[in-house]
Tab-separated table of C-alpha atoms and ligand atoms in Angstrom:
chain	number	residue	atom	x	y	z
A	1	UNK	CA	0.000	0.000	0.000
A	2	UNK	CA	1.388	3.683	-0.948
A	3	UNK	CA	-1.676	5.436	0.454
A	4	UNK	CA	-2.641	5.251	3.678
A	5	UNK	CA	-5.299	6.731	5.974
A	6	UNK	CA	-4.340	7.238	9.347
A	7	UNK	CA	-6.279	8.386	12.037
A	8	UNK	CA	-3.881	9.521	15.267
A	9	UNK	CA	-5.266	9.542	18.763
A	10	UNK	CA	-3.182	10.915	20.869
A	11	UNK	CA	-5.070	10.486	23.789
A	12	UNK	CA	-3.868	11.498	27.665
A	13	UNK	CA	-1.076	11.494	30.064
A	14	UNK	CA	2.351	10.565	27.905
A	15	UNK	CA	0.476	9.939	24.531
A	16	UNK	CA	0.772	12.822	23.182
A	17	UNK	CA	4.306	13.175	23.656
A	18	UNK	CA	4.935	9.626	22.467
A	19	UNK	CA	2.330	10.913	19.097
A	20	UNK	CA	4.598	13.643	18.759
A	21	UNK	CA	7.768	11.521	18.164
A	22	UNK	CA	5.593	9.034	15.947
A	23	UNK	CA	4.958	11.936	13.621
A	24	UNK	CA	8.486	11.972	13.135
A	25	UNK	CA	8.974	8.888	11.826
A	26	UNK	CA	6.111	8.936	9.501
A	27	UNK	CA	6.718	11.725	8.290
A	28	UNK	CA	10.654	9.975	7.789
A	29	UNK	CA	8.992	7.006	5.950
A	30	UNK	CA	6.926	9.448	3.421
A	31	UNK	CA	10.111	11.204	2.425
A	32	UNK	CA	11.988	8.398	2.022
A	33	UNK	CA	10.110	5.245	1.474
A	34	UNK	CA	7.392	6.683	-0.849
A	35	UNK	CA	4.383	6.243	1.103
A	36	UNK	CA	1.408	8.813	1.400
A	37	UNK	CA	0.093	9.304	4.516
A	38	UNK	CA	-3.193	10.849	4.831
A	39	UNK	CA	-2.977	11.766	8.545
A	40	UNK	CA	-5.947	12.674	10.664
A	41	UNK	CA	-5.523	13.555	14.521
A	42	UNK	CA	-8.310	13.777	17.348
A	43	UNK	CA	-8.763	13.274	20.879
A	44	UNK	CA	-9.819	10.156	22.773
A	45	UNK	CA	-9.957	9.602	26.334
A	46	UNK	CA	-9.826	12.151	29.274
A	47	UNK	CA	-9.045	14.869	26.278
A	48	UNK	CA	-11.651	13.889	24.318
A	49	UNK	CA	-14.079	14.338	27.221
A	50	UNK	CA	-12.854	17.690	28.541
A	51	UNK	CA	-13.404	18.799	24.791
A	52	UNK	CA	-16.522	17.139	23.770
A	53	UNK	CA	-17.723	15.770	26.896
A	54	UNK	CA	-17.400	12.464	25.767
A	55	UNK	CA	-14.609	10.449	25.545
A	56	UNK	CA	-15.267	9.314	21.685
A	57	UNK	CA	-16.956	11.443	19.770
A	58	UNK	CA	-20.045	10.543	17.119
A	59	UNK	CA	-17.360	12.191	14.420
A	60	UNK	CA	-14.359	10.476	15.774
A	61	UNK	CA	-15.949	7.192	15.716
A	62	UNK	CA	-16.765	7.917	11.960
A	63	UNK	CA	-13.398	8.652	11.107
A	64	UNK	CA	-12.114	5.495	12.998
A	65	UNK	CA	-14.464	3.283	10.941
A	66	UNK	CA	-13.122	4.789	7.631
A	67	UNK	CA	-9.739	4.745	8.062
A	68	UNK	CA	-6.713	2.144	7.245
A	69	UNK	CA	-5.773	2.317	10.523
A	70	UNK	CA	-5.735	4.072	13.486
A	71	UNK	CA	-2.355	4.277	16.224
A	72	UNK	CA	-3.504	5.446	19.594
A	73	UNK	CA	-1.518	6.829	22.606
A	74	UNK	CA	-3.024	6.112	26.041
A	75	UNK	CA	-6.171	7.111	27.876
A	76	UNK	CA	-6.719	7.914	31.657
A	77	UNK	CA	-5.790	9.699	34.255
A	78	UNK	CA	-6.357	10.733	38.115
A	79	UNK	CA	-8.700	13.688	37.149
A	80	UNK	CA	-10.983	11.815	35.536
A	81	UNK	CA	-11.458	9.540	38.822
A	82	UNK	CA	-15.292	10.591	39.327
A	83	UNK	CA	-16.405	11.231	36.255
A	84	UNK	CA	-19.377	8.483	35.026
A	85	UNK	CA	-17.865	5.275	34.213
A	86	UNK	CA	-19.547	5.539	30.688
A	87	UNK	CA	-18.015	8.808	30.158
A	88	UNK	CA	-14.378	7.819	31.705
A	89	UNK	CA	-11.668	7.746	29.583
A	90	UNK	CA	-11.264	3.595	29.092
A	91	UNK	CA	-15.000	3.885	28.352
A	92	UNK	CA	-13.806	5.938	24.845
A	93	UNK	CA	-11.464	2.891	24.442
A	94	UNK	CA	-13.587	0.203	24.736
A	95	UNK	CA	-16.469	1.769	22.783
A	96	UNK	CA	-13.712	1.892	19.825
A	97	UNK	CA	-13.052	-1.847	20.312
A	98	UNK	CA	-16.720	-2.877	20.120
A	99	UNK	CA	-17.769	-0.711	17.137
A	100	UNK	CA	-14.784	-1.601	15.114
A	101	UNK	CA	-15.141	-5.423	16.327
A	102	UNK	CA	-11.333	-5.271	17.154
A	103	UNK	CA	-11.627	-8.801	18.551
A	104	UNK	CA	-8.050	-9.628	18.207
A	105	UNK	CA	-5.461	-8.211	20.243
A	106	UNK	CA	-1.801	-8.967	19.809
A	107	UNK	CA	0.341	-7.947	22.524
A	108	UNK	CA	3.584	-9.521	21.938
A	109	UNK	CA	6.557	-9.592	24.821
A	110	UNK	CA	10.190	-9.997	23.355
A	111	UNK	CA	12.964	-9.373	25.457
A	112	UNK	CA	16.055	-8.373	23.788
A	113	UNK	CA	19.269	-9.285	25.216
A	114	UNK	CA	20.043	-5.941	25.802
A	115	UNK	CA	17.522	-4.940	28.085
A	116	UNK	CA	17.445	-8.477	30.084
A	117	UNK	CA	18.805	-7.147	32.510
A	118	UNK	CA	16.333	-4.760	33.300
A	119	UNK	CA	13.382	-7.711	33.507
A	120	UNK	CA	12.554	-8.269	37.045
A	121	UNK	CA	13.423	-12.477	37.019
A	122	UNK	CA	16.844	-13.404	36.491
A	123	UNK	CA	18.355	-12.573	32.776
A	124	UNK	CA	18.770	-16.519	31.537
A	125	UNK	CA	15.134	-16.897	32.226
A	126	UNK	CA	14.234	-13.906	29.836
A	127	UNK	CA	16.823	-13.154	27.544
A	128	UNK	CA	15.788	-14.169	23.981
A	129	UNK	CA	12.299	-14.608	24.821
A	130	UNK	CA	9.321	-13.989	21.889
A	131	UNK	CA	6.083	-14.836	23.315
A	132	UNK	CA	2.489	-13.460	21.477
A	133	UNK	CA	-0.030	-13.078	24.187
A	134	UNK	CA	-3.332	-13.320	21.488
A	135	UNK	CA	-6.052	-11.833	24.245
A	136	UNK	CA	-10.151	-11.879	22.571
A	137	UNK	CA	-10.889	-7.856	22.824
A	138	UNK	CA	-14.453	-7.571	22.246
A	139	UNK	CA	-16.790	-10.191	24.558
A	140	UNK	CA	-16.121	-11.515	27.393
A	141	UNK	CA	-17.186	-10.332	31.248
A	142	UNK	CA	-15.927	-6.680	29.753
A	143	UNK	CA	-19.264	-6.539	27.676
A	144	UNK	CA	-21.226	-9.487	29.208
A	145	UNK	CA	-24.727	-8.537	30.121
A	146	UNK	CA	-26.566	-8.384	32.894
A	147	UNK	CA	-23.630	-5.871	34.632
A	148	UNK	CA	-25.080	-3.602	36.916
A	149	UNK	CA	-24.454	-2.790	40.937
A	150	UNK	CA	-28.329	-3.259	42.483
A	151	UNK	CA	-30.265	-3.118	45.477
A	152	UNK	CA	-32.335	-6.650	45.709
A	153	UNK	CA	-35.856	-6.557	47.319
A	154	UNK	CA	-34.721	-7.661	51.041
A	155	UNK	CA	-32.729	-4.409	50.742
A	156	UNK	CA	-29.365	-6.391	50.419
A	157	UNK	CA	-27.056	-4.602	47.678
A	158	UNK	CA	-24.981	-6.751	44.843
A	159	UNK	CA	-22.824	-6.114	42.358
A	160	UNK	CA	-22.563	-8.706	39.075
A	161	UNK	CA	-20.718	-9.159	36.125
A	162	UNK	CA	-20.960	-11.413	33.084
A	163	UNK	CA	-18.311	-13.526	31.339
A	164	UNK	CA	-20.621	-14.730	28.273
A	165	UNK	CA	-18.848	-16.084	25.029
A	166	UNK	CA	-20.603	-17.125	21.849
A	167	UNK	CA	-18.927	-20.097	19.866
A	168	UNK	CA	-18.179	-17.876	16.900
A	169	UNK	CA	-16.057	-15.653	19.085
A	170	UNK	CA	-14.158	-18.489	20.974
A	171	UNK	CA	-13.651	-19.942	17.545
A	172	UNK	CA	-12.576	-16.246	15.017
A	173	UNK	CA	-10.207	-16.016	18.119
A	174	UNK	CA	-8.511	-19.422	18.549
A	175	UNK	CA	-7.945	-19.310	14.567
A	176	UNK	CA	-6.241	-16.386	14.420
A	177	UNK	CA	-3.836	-17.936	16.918
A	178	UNK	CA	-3.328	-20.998	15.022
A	179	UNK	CA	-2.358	-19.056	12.185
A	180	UNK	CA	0.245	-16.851	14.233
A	181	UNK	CA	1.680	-19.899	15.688
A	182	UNK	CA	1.859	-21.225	12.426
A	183	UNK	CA	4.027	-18.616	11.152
A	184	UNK	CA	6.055	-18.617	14.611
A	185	UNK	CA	7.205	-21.506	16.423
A	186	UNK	CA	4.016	-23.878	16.152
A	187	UNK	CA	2.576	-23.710	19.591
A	188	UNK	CA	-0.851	-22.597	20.926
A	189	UNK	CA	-1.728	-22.629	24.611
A	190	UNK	CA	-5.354	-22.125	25.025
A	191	UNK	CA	-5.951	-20.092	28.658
A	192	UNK	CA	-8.601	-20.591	30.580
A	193	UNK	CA	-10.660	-22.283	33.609
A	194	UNK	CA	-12.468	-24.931	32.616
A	195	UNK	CA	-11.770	-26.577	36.019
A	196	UNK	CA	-14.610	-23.577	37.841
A	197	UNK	CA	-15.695	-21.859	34.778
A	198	UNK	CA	-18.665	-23.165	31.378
A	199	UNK	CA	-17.134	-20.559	29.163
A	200	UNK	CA	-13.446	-22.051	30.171
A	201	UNK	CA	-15.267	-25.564	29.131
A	202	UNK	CA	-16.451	-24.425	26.613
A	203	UNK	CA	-13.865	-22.589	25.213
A	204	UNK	CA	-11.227	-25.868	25.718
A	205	UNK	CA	-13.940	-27.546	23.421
A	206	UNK	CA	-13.863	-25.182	20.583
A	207	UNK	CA	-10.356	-24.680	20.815
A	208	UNK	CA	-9.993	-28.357	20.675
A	209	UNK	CA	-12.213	-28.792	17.801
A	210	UNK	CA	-10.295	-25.785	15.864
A	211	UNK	CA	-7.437	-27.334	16.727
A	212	UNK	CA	-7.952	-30.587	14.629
A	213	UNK	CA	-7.338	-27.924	11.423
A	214	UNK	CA	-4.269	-27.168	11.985
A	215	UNK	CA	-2.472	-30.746	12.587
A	216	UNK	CA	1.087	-29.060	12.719
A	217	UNK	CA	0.269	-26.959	15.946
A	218	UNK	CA	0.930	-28.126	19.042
A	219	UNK	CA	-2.323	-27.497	21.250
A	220	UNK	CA	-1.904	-27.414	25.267
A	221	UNK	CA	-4.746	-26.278	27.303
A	222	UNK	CA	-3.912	-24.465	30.607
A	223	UNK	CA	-5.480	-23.285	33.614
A	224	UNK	CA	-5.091	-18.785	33.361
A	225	UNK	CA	-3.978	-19.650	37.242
A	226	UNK	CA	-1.332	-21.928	36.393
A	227	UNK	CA	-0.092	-19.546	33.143
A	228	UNK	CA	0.201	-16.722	35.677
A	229	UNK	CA	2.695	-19.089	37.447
A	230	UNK	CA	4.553	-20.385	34.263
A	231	UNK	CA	5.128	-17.069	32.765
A	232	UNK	CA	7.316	-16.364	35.709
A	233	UNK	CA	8.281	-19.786	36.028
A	234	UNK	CA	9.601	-20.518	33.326
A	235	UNK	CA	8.165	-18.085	30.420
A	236	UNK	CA	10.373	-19.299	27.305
A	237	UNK	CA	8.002	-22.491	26.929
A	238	UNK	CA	5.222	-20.433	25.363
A	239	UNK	CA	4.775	-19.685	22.010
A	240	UNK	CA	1.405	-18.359	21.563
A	241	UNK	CA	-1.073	-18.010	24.389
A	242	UNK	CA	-5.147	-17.741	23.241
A	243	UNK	CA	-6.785	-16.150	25.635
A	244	UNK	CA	-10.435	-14.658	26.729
A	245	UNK	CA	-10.768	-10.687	27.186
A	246	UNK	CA	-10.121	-11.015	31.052
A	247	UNK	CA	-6.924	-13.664	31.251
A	248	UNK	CA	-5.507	-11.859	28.200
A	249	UNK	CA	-5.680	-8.406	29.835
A	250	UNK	CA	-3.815	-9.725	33.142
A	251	UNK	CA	-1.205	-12.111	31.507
A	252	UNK	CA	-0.572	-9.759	29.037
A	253	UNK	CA	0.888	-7.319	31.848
A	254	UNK	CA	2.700	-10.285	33.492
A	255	UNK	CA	3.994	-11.316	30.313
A	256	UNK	CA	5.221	-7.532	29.789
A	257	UNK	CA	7.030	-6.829	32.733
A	258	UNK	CA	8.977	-10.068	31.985
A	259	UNK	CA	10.421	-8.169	29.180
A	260	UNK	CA	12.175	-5.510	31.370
A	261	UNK	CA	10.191	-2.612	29.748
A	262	UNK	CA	6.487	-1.781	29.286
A	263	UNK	CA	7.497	1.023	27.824
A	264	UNK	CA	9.294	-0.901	24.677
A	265	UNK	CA	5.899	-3.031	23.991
A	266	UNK	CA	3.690	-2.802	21.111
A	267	UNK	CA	0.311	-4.161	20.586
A	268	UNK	CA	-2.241	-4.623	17.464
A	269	UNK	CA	-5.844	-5.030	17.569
A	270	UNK	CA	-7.417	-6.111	14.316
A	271	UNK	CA	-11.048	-6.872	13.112
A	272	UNK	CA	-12.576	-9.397	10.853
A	273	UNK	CA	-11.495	-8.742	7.007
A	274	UNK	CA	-14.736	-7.502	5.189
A	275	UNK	CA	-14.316	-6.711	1.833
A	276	UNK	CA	-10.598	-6.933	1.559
A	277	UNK	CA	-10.278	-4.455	4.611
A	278	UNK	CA	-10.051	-4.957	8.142
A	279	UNK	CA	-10.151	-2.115	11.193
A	280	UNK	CA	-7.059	-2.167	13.002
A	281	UNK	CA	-5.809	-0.447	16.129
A	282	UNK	CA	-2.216	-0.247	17.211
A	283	UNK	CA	-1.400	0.994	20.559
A	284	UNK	CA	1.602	0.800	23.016
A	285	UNK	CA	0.768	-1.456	25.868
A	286	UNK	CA	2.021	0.743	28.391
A	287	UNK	CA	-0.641	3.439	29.982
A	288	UNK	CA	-0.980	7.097	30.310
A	289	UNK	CA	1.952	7.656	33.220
A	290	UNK	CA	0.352	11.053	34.764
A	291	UNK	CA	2.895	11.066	36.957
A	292	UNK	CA	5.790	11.495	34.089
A	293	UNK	CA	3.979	13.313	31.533
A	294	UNK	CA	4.736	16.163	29.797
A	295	UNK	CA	8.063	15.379	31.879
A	296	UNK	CA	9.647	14.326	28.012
A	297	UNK	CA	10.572	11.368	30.270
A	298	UNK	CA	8.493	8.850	28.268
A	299	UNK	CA	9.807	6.102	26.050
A	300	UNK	CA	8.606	6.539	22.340
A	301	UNK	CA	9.309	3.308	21.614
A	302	UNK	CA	6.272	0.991	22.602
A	303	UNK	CA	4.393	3.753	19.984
A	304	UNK	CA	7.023	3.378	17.247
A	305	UNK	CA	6.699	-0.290	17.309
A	306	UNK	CA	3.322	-0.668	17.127
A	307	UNK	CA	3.700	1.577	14.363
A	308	UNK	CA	5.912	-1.251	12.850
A	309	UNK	CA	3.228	-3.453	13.623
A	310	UNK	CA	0.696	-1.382	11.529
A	311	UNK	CA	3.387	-1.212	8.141
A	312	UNK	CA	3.091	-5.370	8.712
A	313	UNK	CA	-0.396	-5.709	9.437
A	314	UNK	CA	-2.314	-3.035	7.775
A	315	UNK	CA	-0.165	-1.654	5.123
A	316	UNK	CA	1.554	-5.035	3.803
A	317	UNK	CA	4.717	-3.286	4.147
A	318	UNK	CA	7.016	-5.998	5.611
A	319	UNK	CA	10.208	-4.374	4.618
A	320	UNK	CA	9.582	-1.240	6.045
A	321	UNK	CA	8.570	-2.680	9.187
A	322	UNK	CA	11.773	-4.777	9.074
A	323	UNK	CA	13.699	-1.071	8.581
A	324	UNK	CA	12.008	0.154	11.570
A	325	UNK	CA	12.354	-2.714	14.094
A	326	UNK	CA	16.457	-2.790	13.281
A	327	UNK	CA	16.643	0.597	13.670
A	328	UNK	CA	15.261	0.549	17.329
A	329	UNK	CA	17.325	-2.619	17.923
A	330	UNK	CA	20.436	-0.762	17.066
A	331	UNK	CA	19.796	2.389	19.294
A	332	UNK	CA	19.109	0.111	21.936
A	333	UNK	CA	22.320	-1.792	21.400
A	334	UNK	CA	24.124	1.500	21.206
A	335	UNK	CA	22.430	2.589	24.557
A	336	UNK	CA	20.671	4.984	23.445
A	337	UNK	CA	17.680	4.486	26.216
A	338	UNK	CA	14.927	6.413	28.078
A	339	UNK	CA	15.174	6.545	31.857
A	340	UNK	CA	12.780	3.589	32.405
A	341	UNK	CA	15.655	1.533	30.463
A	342	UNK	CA	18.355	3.296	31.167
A	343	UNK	CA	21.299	1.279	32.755
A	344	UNK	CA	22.684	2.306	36.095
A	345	UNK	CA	25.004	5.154	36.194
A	346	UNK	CA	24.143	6.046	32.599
A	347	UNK	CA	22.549	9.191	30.976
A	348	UNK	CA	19.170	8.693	29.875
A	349	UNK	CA	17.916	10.697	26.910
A	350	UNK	CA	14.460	12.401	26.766
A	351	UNK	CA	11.555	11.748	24.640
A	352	UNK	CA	12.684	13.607	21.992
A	353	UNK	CA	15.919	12.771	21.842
A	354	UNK	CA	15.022	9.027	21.483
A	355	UNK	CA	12.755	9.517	18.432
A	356	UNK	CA	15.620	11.960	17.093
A	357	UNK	CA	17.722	8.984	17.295
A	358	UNK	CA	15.437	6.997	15.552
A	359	UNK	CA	15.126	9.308	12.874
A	360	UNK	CA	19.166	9.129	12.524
A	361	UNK	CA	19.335	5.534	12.654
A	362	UNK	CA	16.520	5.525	9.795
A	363	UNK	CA	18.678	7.429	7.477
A	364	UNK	CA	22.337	5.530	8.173
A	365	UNK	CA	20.248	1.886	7.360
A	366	UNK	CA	19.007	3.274	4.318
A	367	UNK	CA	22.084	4.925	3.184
A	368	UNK	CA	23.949	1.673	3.955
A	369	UNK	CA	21.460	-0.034	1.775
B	1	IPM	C1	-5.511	-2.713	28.493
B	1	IPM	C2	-6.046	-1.795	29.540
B	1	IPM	C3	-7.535	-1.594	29.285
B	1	IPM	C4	-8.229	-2.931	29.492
B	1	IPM	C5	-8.209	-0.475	30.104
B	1	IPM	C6	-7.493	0.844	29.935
B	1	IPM	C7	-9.663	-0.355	29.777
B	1	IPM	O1	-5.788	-2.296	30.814
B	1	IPM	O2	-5.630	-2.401	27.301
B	1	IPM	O3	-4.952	-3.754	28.860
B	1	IPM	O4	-8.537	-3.312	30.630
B	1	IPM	O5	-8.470	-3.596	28.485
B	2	MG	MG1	-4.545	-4.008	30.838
């Protein structure tokens, strides 16, 4: 793809400084790598609500839908504590999930050897490690119905929750790690608790049944207790792990502080392909930080990846994404790092600084190539 749509929500907290540096390096890969960016920016979150008193906008939500793809910064923050949960910021966030059906979210934890170090279990455990947490995005006890807090007729109070999955989702989800694995190191563990849970039997079923399509994948089922305990166990014998909306959001944050840096950790959301397209969100992992931003303390990095992630998924640019992913690899090897990587005793460079690196790297690849 040449052309590309882009819608850019910035968001709260550090996104917009971690936007700012993305800009950068789009703006690097129009002038040199001949694509056309047709960039559209808006606010989402805590922003969008101080603006429009919602945290996604009718209009914004139109764009989204219309677009190639859309990177996003973070949403949240301490002010918006008491504001109605269905106009708080992660309210914006999940709305844009659920109208674009992003039902598959890739959150991938790599740990280069250069950061090892930094991860919080010792470095042999971590070093070289490429897992793909594949967490279901749009169902699940975050959408289930009935959800409510209520006052029964005896005058007790309750509170419930949902976790309701249909077979379809269970089944769009488990594919689409089949096919990752497939392309990776040919391993799927399914997550869930089928031990206390129906939807965790029911979801080892479908997975199981999936499963028999793709004879070359190994399939393991696992309790999400027990995969809590093996990620920090001993985290280089997953491959892929399929997940439900709940698991996926707390193993995915396990999984990413195994890495040594949230702030280095991309992630993709992606829809069902309709007509040759299909909606796709890329956002960094890590959240909003209020208590570094506007500090130009944040690492750019998690945002620049998932960038990379968008040139692979949404823009069939492999190549470029290829560019992109050395050059970060290469400033990190050269120690070029943000204080939440920074070694001990050295210097670590601001927000800016990092994505000027970037943009230096950028040009001394492709000169060399
Ligand atoms: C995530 C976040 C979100 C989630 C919040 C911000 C709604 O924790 O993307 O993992 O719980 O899904
Ligand atoms: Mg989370």
């Amino acid at each position: 793809m040449n052309k590309a749509s882009i819608l850019l929500l910035p968001g709260d907290g550090i996104g917009p400084e971690v936007i700012n540096e993305l800009v950068k390096v789009m703006d690097w890969f129009s002038s040199n790598r001949g694509i056309e960016f047709d960039i559209s920016k808006d606010d989402l979150g805590g922003a969008a609500y101080d603006r429009y008193g919602t945290p996604l906008s009718d209009d914004t939500l139109a764009v989204a839908k219309e677009v190639d793809a859309i990177v996003m910064g973070s949403v949240g923050g301490p002010q918006w504590d008491n504001v109605e949960r269905h106009l708080r910021p992660e309210a914006g966030l999940l709305t844009l999930r659920k109208e674009l059906d992003l039902f598959a979210n890739l959150r991938p934890a790599t740990c280069m050897p250069a950061l090892a170090a930094a991860s919080s279990l010792k470095q042999d455990l971590v070093s070289g490690l490429d897992i793909l947490i594949l967490r279901e995005l749009t169902a699940g006890v975050y959408f289930g119905e009935p959800r409510g807090i209520e006052t029964m007729p005896d005058g007790r109070r309750r509170a419930l929750d949902t976790q309701v999955y249909f077979e379809s989702e269970i089944e769009r989800l488990v594919r689409v790690g089949f096919e990752l694995a497939a392309k990776r190191n040919k391993k799927v563990h399914s997550v869930e608790k089928a031990n206390v849970m129906e939807t965790g039997v029911f979801w080892r079923q479908i997975a199981t049944r999936v499963g028999k399509e793709y004879p070359d994948i190994t399939l393991e089922h696992m309790y999400a207790d027990n995969c809590a305990m093996q990620l920090v166990r001993q985290p280089k014998q997953f491959d892929v792990i399929a997940t439900d909306n709940l698991f996926g959001d707390i193993l995915s944050d396990c999984a990413a502080m195994l890495t040594g840096s949230l702030g280095m950790l991309p992630s993709a959301s992606l829809g069902a392909e309709v007509n040759g397209k299909r909606s796709a969100l890329y956002e960094p992992v890590h959240g909003s930080a209020p208590d570094i931003a506007g500090q130009g303390k944040a690492n750019p990095l998690a945002t620049i990846l998932s960038f990379a992630m968008c040139l692979r998924f949404s823009l069939n640019r492999n190549q470029d994404a290829d560019l992109l992913e050395s050059a970060v690899d290469n400033i990190l090897a050269n120690n070029i790092r943000t204080i939440d990587i920074a070694a001990t005793g050295a210097d670590p460079v601001s927000t800016s600084a990092m994505g000027a690196a970037l943009i230096d790297e950028l040009n001394s690849l492709s000169q060399a190539s």
